[in-house]
Amino acid sequence: MRPVNESDIRASFVNCSKGEAKRLGLPRDPDERPWDDLDFLGWRDPGAPERAYLVTERDGRLVGVALRVTSGAQRAFTSRSMCSLCLTTHTSGGVALMTARRTGEAGRQGNTVGQYLCADLACSLYARGKREAAGGGLVDESLTPEEKVARVRANLYSFLDKVAG
């Protein structure tokens, strides 16, 4: 992914109003992101932990999605959950159900789409082996890193298609 600036990020959101996009909390460290290793920029709102955001490049333009993080009961440390984008397994809260309001009339009626995602939204780094999940969350696979990255992108685009529905 190419580096993006504040105005690009705010203009990219498809499932919230311009006013909401203007008020959202941006990531604190945009210059320190490993842009070459990212399929999307994902972050939790520093001022509102139940909110998260995801911005990616698709068909030559940026697409941003505002997410709500469902606060569920904490699971035991031995319990595992799997991210639906990168298929990394995590223990104890490392995966969260995140919902996105759909675009258009469906979104105005309150319809949402949910996915289980890495709570830190670092799916790109897990797929490339640049970050390890607590508790050894890697599944032994025969896929190459490039195939894992392609899978993350395919799963991400499928989610975005459901949001844009």
Coordinates of C-alpha atoms in Angstrom, one line a residue:
M1 CA 0.0 0.0 0.0
R2 CA 1.2 3.5 -0.7
P3 CA 1.5 6.0 2.2
V4 CA -1.6 8.1 2.7
N5 CA -2.1 11.5 4.4
E6 CA -4.9 12.8 6.6
S7 CA -7.0 14.3 3.8
D8 CA -6.8 11.1 1.7
I9 CA -7.9 9.0 4.7
R10 CA -10.8 11.2 5.6
A11 CA -12.1 11.4 2.0
S12 CA -11.9 7.6 1.5
F13 CA -14.8 6.5 3.8
V14 CA -17.8 5.0 2.1
N15 CA -20.0 4.1 5.1
C16 CA -20.1 7.2 7.2
S17 CA -20.9 10.9 6.6
K18 CA -18.3 13.5 5.8
G19 CA -18.9 15.0 9.3
E20 CA -18.2 11.6 10.9
A21 CA -15.1 11.2 8.8
K22 CA -13.9 14.6 9.7
R23 CA -14.2 13.8 13.5
L24 CA -12.7 10.3 13.5
G25 CA -9.5 9.7 15.4
L26 CA -6.6 9.1 13.1
P27 CA -3.7 6.7 13.8
R28 CA -0.9 8.3 15.9
D29 CA 2.0 7.0 14.0
P30 CA 1.3 7.2 10.2
D31 CA 4.9 7.9 9.3
E32 CA 6.1 4.8 11.2
R33 CA 3.9 2.3 9.4
P34 CA 5.5 -0.4 7.3
W35 CA 3.7 0.7 4.1
D36 CA 5.3 -1.8 1.8
D37 CA 4.0 -4.6 4.0
L38 CA 0.4 -3.4 4.3
D39 CA -2.6 -4.5 2.3
F40 CA -4.7 -2.0 4.3
L41 CA -4.2 0.6 7.0
G42 CA -6.2 -0.4 10.0
W43 CA -6.3 1.2 13.5
R44 CA -8.4 1.5 16.6
D45 CA -9.6 5.0 17.5
P46 CA -7.3 6.2 20.3
G47 CA -10.2 8.2 21.9
A48 CA -12.9 5.6 21.4
P49 CA -11.7 2.0 21.6
E50 CA -15.0 0.6 20.4
R51 CA -14.3 2.2 17.0
A52 CA -11.9 1.0 14.4
Y53 CA -11.1 2.0 10.8
L54 CA -9.8 0.3 7.7
V55 CA -8.5 2.0 4.6
T56 CA -7.2 0.2 1.5
E57 CA -6.5 0.7 -2.1
R58 CA -8.9 -0.8 -4.6
D59 CA -9.1 -0.3 -8.3
G60 CA -6.8 2.7 -8.1
R61 CA -8.6 4.6 -5.3
L62 CA -8.8 4.5 -1.5
V63 CA -11.7 2.9 0.2
G64 CA -12.3 3.4 3.9
V65 CA -14.7 1.7 6.2
A66 CA -15.7 2.7 9.7
L67 CA -16.1 -0.3 12.1
R68 CA -17.6 -0.9 15.5
V69 CA -15.9 -3.3 17.8
T70 CA -18.3 -5.6 19.6
S71 CA -17.4 -5.8 23.3
G72 CA -18.1 -9.4 24.1
A73 CA -17.2 -11.5 27.2
Q74 CA -13.5 -12.1 27.5
R75 CA -12.6 -15.7 26.7
A76 CA -10.2 -17.9 28.7
F77 CA -6.5 -17.7 27.8
T78 CA -6.6 -21.3 26.4
S79 CA -9.5 -20.4 24.1
R80 CA -8.6 -19.5 20.5
S81 CA -10.3 -17.5 17.8
M82 CA -9.5 -17.0 14.1
C83 CA -9.4 -13.9 12.1
S84 CA -11.5 -14.2 8.9
L85 CA -9.1 -12.1 6.8
C86 CA -5.7 -13.6 7.5
L87 CA -6.7 -16.8 9.3
T88 CA -4.4 -16.2 12.2
T89 CA -5.5 -17.7 15.5
H90 CA -5.3 -15.7 18.6
T91 CA -5.8 -16.3 22.3
S92 CA -7.6 -14.1 24.8
G93 CA -9.2 -11.2 22.9
G94 CA -6.8 -11.2 20.0
V95 CA -9.8 -11.4 17.6
A96 CA -12.8 -9.2 17.8
L97 CA -16.1 -9.1 16.0
M98 CA -16.1 -5.8 14.0
T99 CA -19.2 -4.6 12.2
A100 CA -19.5 -2.1 9.4
R101 CA -22.6 -0.1 8.5
R102 CA -23.6 -0.9 4.9
T103 CA -23.6 1.8 2.3
G104 CA -26.7 3.4 0.8
E105 CA -30.2 2.8 1.8
A106 CA -29.3 -0.5 3.6
G107 CA -27.0 1.4 5.9
R108 CA -29.5 4.1 6.6
Q109 CA -31.9 1.4 7.7
G110 CA -29.3 0.2 10.2
N111 CA -28.0 -2.9 8.3
T112 CA -24.5 -4.0 9.1
V113 CA -21.9 -6.6 8.0
G114 CA -19.7 -8.3 10.6
Q115 CA -16.4 -10.0 10.4
Y116 CA -14.0 -11.5 13.0
L117 CA -10.8 -9.6 12.6
C118 CA -7.5 -9.4 14.4
A119 CA -8.1 -6.9 17.2
D120 CA -5.0 -5.0 16.3
L121 CA -5.8 -5.0 12.6
A122 CA -2.3 -6.2 11.7
C123 CA -3.5 -8.9 9.4
S124 CA -1.0 -7.9 6.7
L125 CA 1.9 -8.4 9.1
Y126 CA 0.7 -11.8 10.3
A127 CA 0.2 -13.0 6.8
R128 CA 3.8 -12.0 5.9
G129 CA 5.3 -13.4 9.0
K130 CA 6.4 -10.0 10.3
R131 CA 4.4 -10.3 13.5
E132 CA 3.5 -13.3 15.6
A133 CA 0.2 -13.8 17.5
A134 CA 0.5 -14.4 21.2
G135 CA 0.2 -18.0 22.0
G136 CA 1.7 -19.2 18.7
G137 CA -1.2 -18.4 16.4
L138 CA 0.3 -19.6 13.1
V139 CA -1.3 -22.6 11.5
D140 CA 1.0 -24.9 9.6
E141 CA 0.2 -24.2 5.9
S142 CA 1.7 -25.1 2.6
L143 CA 0.9 -21.6 1.1
T144 CA 3.7 -19.2 0.2
P145 CA 3.7 -15.8 1.8
E146 CA 2.6 -14.4 -1.5
E147 CA -0.4 -16.8 -1.6
K148 CA -1.3 -15.8 2.0
V149 CA -1.2 -12.1 1.0
A150 CA -3.4 -12.8 -2.0
R151 CA -5.9 -14.6 0.4
V152 CA -5.9 -11.6 2.8
R153 CA -6.7 -9.3 -0.1
A154 CA -9.4 -11.6 -1.5
N155 CA -11.1 -11.9 1.9
L156 CA -10.8 -8.1 2.4
Y157 CA -12.3 -7.3 -1.0
S158 CA -15.1 -9.8 -0.2
F159 CA -15.9 -7.9 3.0
L160 CA -15.8 -4.6 1.2
D161 CA -18.2 -5.9 -1.4
K162 CA -20.6 -6.9 1.4
V163 CA -20.4 -3.4 2.9
A164 CA -21.0 -1.8 -0.4
G165 CA -23.7 -4.4 -1.2

